[in-house]
């Protein structure tokens, strides 16, 4: 085999519409070869010639590997056994609940609608990031919005523990930025944290 | 959605095979921990599922996070809804949006003209995926 694996190219559609490999063989012929192998059918002379070629051809070897994957997919599809629809209703309702509370989608890259994240997913990251801070007693309302396609704006209310240090808002904002960078990765243009006075209430936000 | 996509040389590939290839490629992407069906997927599949219930067949769960439509040329457009963990959602989504079409083309011969990715959940490392009954992580 004279060519490295890195130079192996997938089949390209030729002008005739046939998928032809760089070595000149067509995908159709390889598919036939795969059929013969699977069915244990004696090969014709032309297939024996092709078989000999395949052994030394990186393009055909790679394409055969892809065709086997495709066959596995189609075989799995054909063999899907009928099953009872258990849990279907709970799945549907779970999806409905999730969607209803997920809020609008936010662009992960400003101006690129191909990659978005549900607001609820980001909100959960914000809540987890803050709840992991021992000096924060409770996390209140969280708002996550996208501002002019430039990035995310996060606004949150927290209550500090009785021993919380001064500057809690800043440390909470720092924790938030780290948490969002690790989990979301989107540009965060502003984090507003307001700290409410601890009135001795035992409220814990879930 | 078209039932089949023509991939040349008289070969046609079922849209379900393309969906399955999308699901496999997505689950192979580091950071993807599950596919999750969206509301539109549920709505589109409701009639199909009603029929499946009548015939005793269950909904095709592992493919619920993959929606396929077609563009004007009849090529597939893919919308993936995924749950991620262990990597920033942005990295995972961009990797899928940029690379999934090539992988699906290699597997099926049908090349999606666009792949859109919606991250519906970001799972903390070490935690079970929330709404696990709606997330699919394999069993292709």
Tab-separated table of N, CA and C in Angstrom, chain A residues 10-13 16-19 26-28 31 63 66-67 69-70 72-74 76-77 80-86 88 90-92 94-105 108-109 112-122 124-125 128 180-187, chain B residues 7-11 13-14 16-17 20-21 24 36-40 42 46 49 52-53 55-64 81 84 86-91 93-94 97-98 102-103 105-109 114-124 130-131 133-134 136 139-140:
chain	number	residue	atom	x	y	z
A	10	UNK	N	-12.958	10.085	0.102
A	10	UNK	CA	-14.235	9.448	-0.135
A	10	UNK	C	-14.628	9.559	-1.597
A	11	UNK	N	-15.620	8.760	-1.976
A	11	UNK	CA	-16.057	8.770	-3.367
A	11	UNK	C	-16.662	10.112	-3.736
A	12	UNK	N	-16.409	10.528	-4.953
A	12	UNK	CA	-16.997	11.763	-5.464
A	12	UNK	C	-17.963	11.401	-6.589
A	13	UNK	N	-19.110	12.083	-6.654
A	13	UNK	CA	-20.009	11.813	-7.779
A	13	UNK	C	-19.353	12.206	-9.100
A	16	UNK	N	-21.296	11.180	-14.724
A	16	UNK	CA	-22.361	10.243	-15.068
A	16	UNK	C	-23.322	10.028	-13.920
A	17	UNK	N	-22.996	10.539	-12.746
A	17	UNK	CA	-23.839	10.294	-11.592
A	17	UNK	C	-23.345	9.116	-10.775
A	18	UNK	N	-22.377	8.357	-11.332
A	18	UNK	CA	-21.839	7.235	-10.571
A	18	UNK	C	-20.863	7.762	-9.522
A	19	UNK	N	-20.828	7.091	-8.381
A	19	UNK	CA	-19.871	7.466	-7.354
A	19	UNK	C	-18.576	6.716	-7.646
A	26	UNK	N	-16.061	1.912	-8.892
A	26	UNK	CA	-17.291	2.594	-8.485
A	26	UNK	C	-17.813	1.993	-7.173
A	27	UNK	N	-18.580	2.826	-6.480
A	27	UNK	CA	-19.166	2.381	-5.218
A	27	UNK	C	-20.140	1.235	-5.468
A	28	UNK	N	-20.810	1.288	-6.604
A	28	UNK	CA	-21.768	0.229	-6.920
A	28	UNK	C	-21.091	-1.134	-6.959
A	31	UNK	N	-20.271	-2.242	-3.556
A	31	UNK	CA	-21.494	-2.667	-2.870
A	31	UNK	C	-21.842	-4.105	-3.291
A	63	UNK	N	-13.582	2.852	1.509
A	63	UNK	CA	-14.973	2.933	1.079
A	63	UNK	C	-15.762	1.712	1.530
A	66	UNK	N	-16.786	2.203	4.999
A	66	UNK	CA	-17.954	3.091	5.109
A	66	UNK	C	-19.238	2.361	4.710
A	67	UNK	N	-19.129	1.563	3.652
A	67	UNK	CA	-20.309	0.825	3.195
A	67	UNK	C	-20.769	-0.172	4.257
A	69	UNK	N	-20.467	0.263	7.437
A	69	UNK	CA	-21.164	1.064	8.455
A	69	UNK	C	-22.585	1.376	7.993
A	70	UNK	N	-22.699	1.747	6.717
A	70	UNK	CA	-24.024	2.068	6.181
A	70	UNK	C	-24.922	0.840	6.233
A	72	UNK	N	-24.681	-1.607	8.320
A	72	UNK	CA	-25.057	-1.859	9.712
A	72	UNK	C	-26.236	-0.978	10.114
A	73	UNK	N	-26.194	0.279	9.648
A	73	UNK	CA	-27.297	1.197	9.968
A	73	UNK	C	-28.607	0.712	9.370
A	74	UNK	N	-28.563	0.341	8.083
A	74	UNK	CA	-29.793	-0.071	7.428
A	74	UNK	C	-30.286	-1.402	7.987
A	76	UNK	N	-29.820	-2.483	11.058
A	76	UNK	CA	-30.404	-2.214	12.372
A	76	UNK	C	-31.810	-1.653	12.216
A	77	UNK	N	-31.967	-0.793	11.210
A	77	UNK	CA	-33.282	-0.203	10.969
A	77	UNK	C	-34.295	-1.287	10.583
A	80	UNK	N	-35.418	-3.537	13.559
A	80	UNK	CA	-36.052	-2.959	14.744
A	80	UNK	C	-37.271	-3.799	15.121
A	81	UNK	N	-37.181	-4.436	16.257
A	81	UNK	CA	-38.289	-5.300	16.665
A	81	UNK	C	-39.438	-4.451	17.203
A	82	UNK	N	-40.660	-4.820	16.900
A	82	UNK	CA	-41.802	-4.098	17.480
A	82	UNK	C	-41.764	-4.201	18.995
A	83	UNK	N	-41.996	-3.077	19.637
A	83	UNK	CA	-42.001	-3.071	21.104
A	83	UNK	C	-43.265	-2.384	21.585
A	84	UNK	N	-43.659	-2.716	22.785
A	84	UNK	CA	-44.824	-2.048	23.375
A	84	UNK	C	-44.452	-0.596	23.677
A	85	UNK	N	-45.399	0.333	23.532
A	85	UNK	CA	-45.098	1.760	23.721
A	85	UNK	C	-45.072	2.158	25.188
A	86	UNK	N	-44.311	1.439	25.997
A	86	UNK	CA	-44.322	1.760	27.423
A	86	UNK	C	-43.622	3.089	27.683
A	88	UNK	N	-44.475	6.005	26.916
A	88	UNK	CA	-44.573	7.027	25.871
A	88	UNK	C	-45.214	8.305	26.409
A	90	UNK	N	-45.434	9.470	29.477
A	90	UNK	CA	-44.594	10.226	30.414
A	90	UNK	C	-43.465	10.921	29.670
A	91	UNK	N	-42.983	10.277	28.605
A	91	UNK	CA	-41.930	10.923	27.809
A	91	UNK	C	-42.466	12.179	27.142
A	92	UNK	N	-43.650	12.050	26.556
A	92	UNK	CA	-44.231	13.209	25.880
A	92	UNK	C	-44.435	14.349	26.867
A	94	UNK	N	-42.998	14.873	29.713
A	94	UNK	CA	-41.724	15.384	30.202
A	94	UNK	C	-41.128	16.381	29.207
A	95	UNK	N	-41.230	16.021	27.927
A	95	UNK	CA	-40.719	16.933	26.896
A	95	UNK	C	-41.521	18.225	26.887
A	96	UNK	N	-42.839	18.096	27.000
A	96	UNK	CA	-43.682	19.291	26.993
A	96	UNK	C	-43.316	20.197	28.163
A	97	UNK	N	-43.156	19.618	29.354
A	97	UNK	CA	-42.794	20.436	30.522
A	97	UNK	C	-41.440	21.101	30.311
A	98	UNK	N	-40.477	20.313	29.802
A	98	UNK	CA	-39.140	20.863	29.578
A	98	UNK	C	-39.183	22.018	28.592
A	99	UNK	N	-39.945	21.828	27.512
A	99	UNK	CA	-40.001	22.865	26.480
A	99	UNK	C	-40.702	24.121	26.984
A	100	UNK	N	-41.774	23.918	27.763
A	100	UNK	CA	-42.529	25.080	28.228
A	100	UNK	C	-41.697	25.966	29.142
A	101	UNK	N	-40.783	25.356	29.886
A	101	UNK	CA	-40.006	26.173	30.812
A	101	UNK	C	-38.622	26.504	30.263
A	102	UNK	N	-38.360	26.159	29.021
A	102	UNK	CA	-36.985	26.338	28.538
A	102	UNK	C	-36.694	27.752	28.063
A	103	UNK	N	-37.720	28.553	27.757
A	103	UNK	CA	-37.494	29.929	27.323
A	103	UNK	C	-36.949	29.991	25.912
A	104	UNK	N	-36.672	31.202	25.440
A	104	UNK	CA	-36.170	31.342	24.068
A	104	UNK	C	-34.743	30.807	23.946
A	105	UNK	N	-34.366	30.497	22.730
A	105	UNK	CA	-33.002	30.026	22.499
A	105	UNK	C	-32.043	31.209	22.397
A	108	UNK	N	-25.103	30.837	20.672
A	108	UNK	CA	-23.831	30.582	21.347
A	108	UNK	C	-22.707	31.400	20.732
A	109	UNK	N	-22.838	31.684	19.450
A	109	UNK	CA	-21.881	32.558	18.767
A	109	UNK	C	-22.703	33.719	18.191
A	112	UNK	N	-24.536	33.738	14.667
A	112	UNK	CA	-24.530	32.413	14.040
A	112	UNK	C	-25.705	31.598	14.579
A	113	UNK	N	-26.787	31.524	13.820
A	113	UNK	CA	-27.977	30.822	14.312
A	113	UNK	C	-27.843	29.298	14.279
A	114	UNK	N	-26.703	28.779	13.784
A	114	UNK	CA	-26.564	27.318	13.701
A	114	UNK	C	-26.370	26.687	15.071
A	115	UNK	N	-25.911	27.455	16.039
A	115	UNK	CA	-25.616	26.884	17.352
A	115	UNK	C	-26.303	27.717	18.429
A	116	UNK	N	-27.303	27.115	19.063
A	116	UNK	CA	-28.045	27.844	20.090
A	116	UNK	C	-28.147	26.993	21.352
A	117	UNK	N	-28.491	27.659	22.444
A	117	UNK	CA	-28.685	26.959	23.708
A	117	UNK	C	-29.993	27.442	24.322
A	118	UNK	N	-30.695	26.541	24.981
A	118	UNK	CA	-31.944	26.920	25.641
A	118	UNK	C	-31.636	27.812	26.841
A	119	UNK	N	-32.438	28.846	27.023
A	119	UNK	CA	-32.248	29.746	28.160
A	119	UNK	C	-32.245	28.965	29.474
A	120	UNK	N	-33.149	27.984	29.573
A	120	UNK	CA	-33.255	27.222	30.819
A	120	UNK	C	-31.963	26.485	31.135
A	121	UNK	N	-31.272	26.018	30.096
A	121	UNK	CA	-30.011	25.298	30.326
A	121	UNK	C	-28.970	26.240	30.929
A	122	UNK	N	-28.917	27.469	30.402
A	122	UNK	CA	-27.952	28.448	30.935
A	122	UNK	C	-28.352	28.852	32.358
A	124	UNK	N	-29.803	27.077	34.563
A	124	UNK	CA	-29.408	26.015	35.502
A	124	UNK	C	-27.910	26.094	35.807
A	125	UNK	N	-27.110	26.440	34.793
A	125	UNK	CA	-25.666	26.585	35.024
A	125	UNK	C	-25.412	27.734	36.000
A	128	UNK	N	-26.369	26.599	39.513
A	128	UNK	CA	-25.390	25.648	40.072
A	128	UNK	C	-24.107	26.373	40.469
A	180	UNK	N	-19.899	29.863	33.712
A	180	UNK	CA	-20.456	29.988	32.357
A	180	UNK	C	-19.404	29.684	31.293
A	181	UNK	N	-18.166	30.103	31.550
A	181	UNK	CA	-17.105	29.818	30.573
A	181	UNK	C	-16.876	28.318	30.458
A	182	UNK	N	-16.870	27.630	31.608
A	182	UNK	CA	-16.609	26.187	31.592
A	182	UNK	C	-17.751	25.402	30.951
A	183	UNK	N	-18.975	25.779	31.276
A	183	UNK	CA	-20.111	24.952	30.850
A	183	UNK	C	-20.744	25.422	29.549
A	184	UNK	N	-20.783	26.716	29.329
A	184	UNK	CA	-21.487	27.239	28.151
A	184	UNK	C	-20.488	27.698	27.078
A	185	UNK	N	-19.510	28.493	27.483
A	185	UNK	CA	-18.495	28.936	26.527
A	185	UNK	C	-18.897	30.145	25.706
A	186	UNK	N	-20.116	30.617	25.876
A	186	UNK	CA	-20.571	31.767	25.091
A	186	UNK	C	-19.988	33.060	25.670
A	187	UNK	N	-19.964	34.080	24.845
A	187	UNK	CA	-19.487	35.379	25.298
A	187	UNK	C	-20.463	35.961	26.312
B	7	UNK	N	-28.639	9.763	-3.765
B	7	UNK	CA	-27.222	10.018	-3.542
B	7	UNK	C	-26.392	9.713	-4.786
B	8	UNK	N	-27.057	9.564	-5.937
B	8	UNK	CA	-26.322	9.351	-7.171
B	8	UNK	C	-26.314	7.880	-7.556
B	9	UNK	N	-26.080	7.639	-8.845
B	9	UNK	CA	-25.954	6.277	-9.347
B	9	UNK	C	-27.210	5.456	-9.069
B	10	UNK	N	-28.345	6.126	-9.012
B	10	UNK	CA	-29.593	5.408	-8.765
B	10	UNK	C	-29.792	4.982	-7.327
B	11	UNK	N	-28.829	5.321	-6.479
B	11	UNK	CA	-28.954	4.924	-5.070
B	11	UNK	C	-29.823	5.923	-4.319
B	13	UNK	N	-31.287	6.776	-0.332
B	13	UNK	CA	-31.114	6.465	1.080
B	13	UNK	C	-32.330	6.977	1.827
B	14	UNK	N	-32.884	6.115	2.665
B	14	UNK	CA	-34.057	6.496	3.446
B	14	UNK	C	-33.713	7.636	4.396
B	16	UNK	N	-34.814	7.983	7.248
B	16	UNK	CA	-34.602	7.409	8.577
B	16	UNK	C	-33.152	6.965	8.741
B	17	UNK	N	-32.565	6.468	7.662
B	17	UNK	CA	-31.149	6.091	7.727
B	17	UNK	C	-30.293	7.336	7.928
B	20	UNK	N	-30.621	8.308	11.436
B	20	UNK	CA	-29.857	7.401	12.286
B	20	UNK	C	-28.352	7.720	12.205
B	21	UNK	N	-27.900	8.036	10.989
B	21	UNK	CA	-26.482	8.403	10.828
B	21	UNK	C	-26.181	9.691	11.584
B	24	UNK	N	-25.949	8.816	15.256
B	24	UNK	CA	-24.688	8.133	15.571
B	24	UNK	C	-23.529	9.122	15.565
B	36	UNK	N	-32.146	14.808	22.660
B	36	UNK	CA	-33.402	15.079	23.343
B	36	UNK	C	-34.426	15.588	22.344
B	37	UNK	N	-35.596	15.001	22.359
B	37	UNK	CA	-36.619	15.463	21.426
B	37	UNK	C	-37.121	16.843	21.802
B	38	UNK	N	-37.394	17.661	20.816
B	38	UNK	CA	-37.957	18.983	21.051
B	38	UNK	C	-39.455	18.965	20.841
B	39	UNK	N	-40.079	20.098	21.121
B	39	UNK	CA	-41.540	20.190	21.001
B	39	UNK	C	-41.988	19.922	19.568
B	40	UNK	N	-41.265	20.506	18.596
B	40	UNK	CA	-41.679	20.324	17.208
B	40	UNK	C	-41.536	18.872	16.800
B	42	UNK	N	-41.904	16.367	18.763
B	42	UNK	CA	-43.055	15.668	19.343
B	42	UNK	C	-44.292	15.891	18.484
B	46	UNK	N	-46.380	12.989	16.458
B	46	UNK	CA	-47.551	12.537	17.203
B	46	UNK	C	-48.436	11.579	16.379
B	49	UNK	N	-46.714	8.373	15.841
B	49	UNK	CA	-46.685	7.568	17.061
B	49	UNK	C	-48.045	6.958	17.367
B	52	UNK	N	-48.145	4.041	15.449
B	52	UNK	CA	-47.261	3.025	16.011
B	52	UNK	C	-47.896	2.348	17.223
B	53	UNK	N	-48.605	3.162	18.013
B	53	UNK	CA	-49.268	2.575	19.182
B	53	UNK	C	-50.328	1.574	18.742
B	55	UNK	N	-50.341	-0.126	16.070
B	55	UNK	CA	-49.750	-1.323	15.488
B	55	UNK	C	-48.799	-2.014	16.453
B	56	UNK	N	-48.682	-1.479	17.664
B	56	UNK	CA	-47.827	-2.121	18.651
B	56	UNK	C	-46.370	-1.728	18.570
B	57	UNK	N	-46.052	-0.784	17.708
B	57	UNK	CA	-44.654	-0.356	17.608
B	57	UNK	C	-44.438	0.894	18.449
B	58	UNK	N	-43.297	0.947	19.115
B	58	UNK	CA	-42.992	2.106	19.941
B	58	UNK	C	-42.407	3.220	19.091
B	59	UNK	N	-42.434	4.412	19.664
B	59	UNK	CA	-41.802	5.537	18.972
B	59	UNK	C	-40.314	5.262	18.810
B	60	UNK	N	-39.760	5.805	17.744
B	60	UNK	CA	-38.335	5.579	17.480
B	60	UNK	C	-37.516	6.493	18.365
B	61	UNK	N	-37.440	6.157	19.630
B	61	UNK	CA	-36.830	7.017	20.627
B	61	UNK	C	-35.451	7.540	20.302
B	62	UNK	N	-34.499	6.669	19.937
B	62	UNK	CA	-33.133	7.141	19.754
B	62	UNK	C	-32.975	8.196	18.679
B	63	UNK	N	-33.987	8.403	17.852
B	63	UNK	CA	-33.859	9.392	16.781
B	63	UNK	C	-34.630	10.663	17.080
B	64	UNK	N	-35.244	10.760	18.246
B	64	UNK	CA	-36.123	11.884	18.504
B	64	UNK	C	-35.405	13.226	18.536
B	81	UNK	N	-31.019	18.269	18.617
B	81	UNK	CA	-31.238	18.772	19.967
B	81	UNK	C	-30.476	17.855	20.917
B	84	UNK	N	-25.379	18.205	26.685
B	84	UNK	CA	-23.920	18.144	26.696
B	84	UNK	C	-23.405	18.103	28.126
B	86	UNK	N	-19.242	18.131	30.232
B	86	UNK	CA	-17.796	17.969	30.201
B	86	UNK	C	-17.055	18.864	29.235
B	87	UNK	N	-17.752	19.529	28.362
B	87	UNK	CA	-17.143	20.488	27.427
B	87	UNK	C	-18.086	21.672	27.317
B	88	UNK	N	-17.550	22.846	27.028
B	88	UNK	CA	-18.444	23.988	26.832
B	88	UNK	C	-19.453	23.723	25.705
B	89	UNK	N	-20.693	24.081	25.961
B	89	UNK	CA	-21.761	23.834	24.990
B	89	UNK	C	-21.430	24.455	23.639
B	90	UNK	N	-20.799	25.613	23.667
B	90	UNK	CA	-20.482	26.304	22.408
B	90	UNK	C	-19.528	25.459	21.558
B	91	UNK	N	-18.489	24.904	22.190
B	91	UNK	CA	-17.519	24.076	21.458
B	91	UNK	C	-18.207	22.884	20.809
B	93	UNK	N	-21.415	22.439	20.140
B	93	UNK	CA	-22.399	22.806	19.113
B	93	UNK	C	-21.715	23.203	17.814
B	94	UNK	N	-20.642	23.968	17.908
B	94	UNK	CA	-19.939	24.384	16.690
B	94	UNK	C	-19.285	23.189	16.007
B	97	UNK	N	-22.047	21.463	14.230
B	97	UNK	CA	-22.547	22.256	13.096
B	97	UNK	C	-21.550	22.231	11.940
B	98	UNK	N	-20.253	22.204	12.275
B	98	UNK	CA	-19.225	22.228	11.226
B	98	UNK	C	-18.917	20.844	10.655
B	102	UNK	N	-20.225	16.295	7.058
B	102	UNK	CA	-19.194	15.484	6.400
B	102	UNK	C	-19.318	14.021	6.829
B	103	UNK	N	-19.514	13.815	8.127
B	103	UNK	CA	-19.603	12.451	8.656
B	103	UNK	C	-20.847	11.741	8.105
B	105	UNK	N	-22.319	12.404	5.331
B	105	UNK	CA	-22.051	12.149	3.912
B	105	UNK	C	-21.210	10.888	3.745
B	106	UNK	N	-20.198	10.743	4.594
B	106	UNK	CA	-19.351	9.553	4.513
B	106	UNK	C	-20.160	8.285	4.789
B	107	UNK	N	-21.102	8.396	5.712
B	107	UNK	CA	-21.876	7.211	6.096
B	107	UNK	C	-22.965	6.875	5.095
B	108	UNK	N	-23.589	7.900	4.507
B	108	UNK	CA	-24.796	7.631	3.711
B	108	UNK	C	-24.718	8.098	2.268
B	109	UNK	N	-23.802	8.990	1.951
B	109	UNK	CA	-23.767	9.581	0.615
B	109	UNK	C	-24.654	10.798	0.487
B	114	UNK	N	-27.126	21.984	5.707
B	114	UNK	CA	-26.900	22.759	6.927
B	114	UNK	C	-27.248	21.899	8.144
B	115	UNK	N	-26.451	22.089	9.174
B	115	UNK	CA	-26.721	21.409	10.447
B	115	UNK	C	-26.885	22.484	11.511
B	116	UNK	N	-28.037	22.477	12.151
B	116	UNK	CA	-28.277	23.390	13.268
B	116	UNK	C	-28.296	22.575	14.547
B	117	UNK	N	-27.746	23.155	15.595
B	117	UNK	CA	-27.627	22.436	16.853
B	117	UNK	C	-28.257	23.258	17.967
B	118	UNK	N	-29.149	22.621	18.722
B	118	UNK	CA	-29.757	23.268	19.885
B	118	UNK	C	-29.341	22.492	21.117
B	119	UNK	N	-28.652	23.166	22.035
B	119	UNK	CA	-28.285	22.533	23.299
B	119	UNK	C	-29.443	22.765	24.266
B	120	UNK	N	-30.123	21.684	24.605
B	120	UNK	CA	-31.299	21.828	25.466
B	120	UNK	C	-30.959	21.632	26.931
B	121	UNK	N	-29.801	21.037	27.196
B	121	UNK	CA	-29.432	20.816	28.589
B	121	UNK	C	-27.918	20.735	28.713
B	122	UNK	N	-27.425	21.259	29.815
B	122	UNK	CA	-26.001	21.172	30.147
B	122	UNK	C	-25.917	20.421	31.467
B	123	UNK	N	-25.400	19.222	31.411
B	123	UNK	CA	-25.436	18.331	32.562
B	123	UNK	C	-24.148	18.478	33.356
B	124	UNK	N	-24.243	18.666	34.675
B	124	UNK	CA	-23.014	18.757	35.464
B	124	UNK	C	-22.273	17.433	35.443
B	130	UNK	N	-30.669	15.073	33.731
B	130	UNK	CA	-32.049	15.331	34.100
B	130	UNK	C	-32.969	14.970	32.946
B	131	UNK	N	-34.196	14.720	33.297
B	131	UNK	CA	-35.162	14.298	32.273
B	131	UNK	C	-34.623	13.106	31.503
B	133	UNK	N	-35.668	10.339	31.124
B	133	UNK	CA	-36.614	9.561	30.334
B	133	UNK	C	-36.833	10.140	28.952
B	134	UNK	N	-36.299	11.337	28.710
B	134	UNK	CA	-36.434	11.905	27.364
B	134	UNK	C	-35.102	11.970	26.646
B	136	UNK	N	-31.686	10.299	25.042
B	136	UNK	CA	-31.265	9.038	24.462
B	136	UNK	C	-29.768	9.092	24.252
B	139	UNK	N	-28.052	3.006	21.907
B	139	UNK	CA	-29.000	1.997	21.473
B	139	UNK	C	-29.453	2.235	20.044
B	140	UNK	N	-28.467	2.507	19.213
B	140	UNK	CA	-28.811	2.739	17.820
B	140	UNK	C	-29.025	1.422	17.088
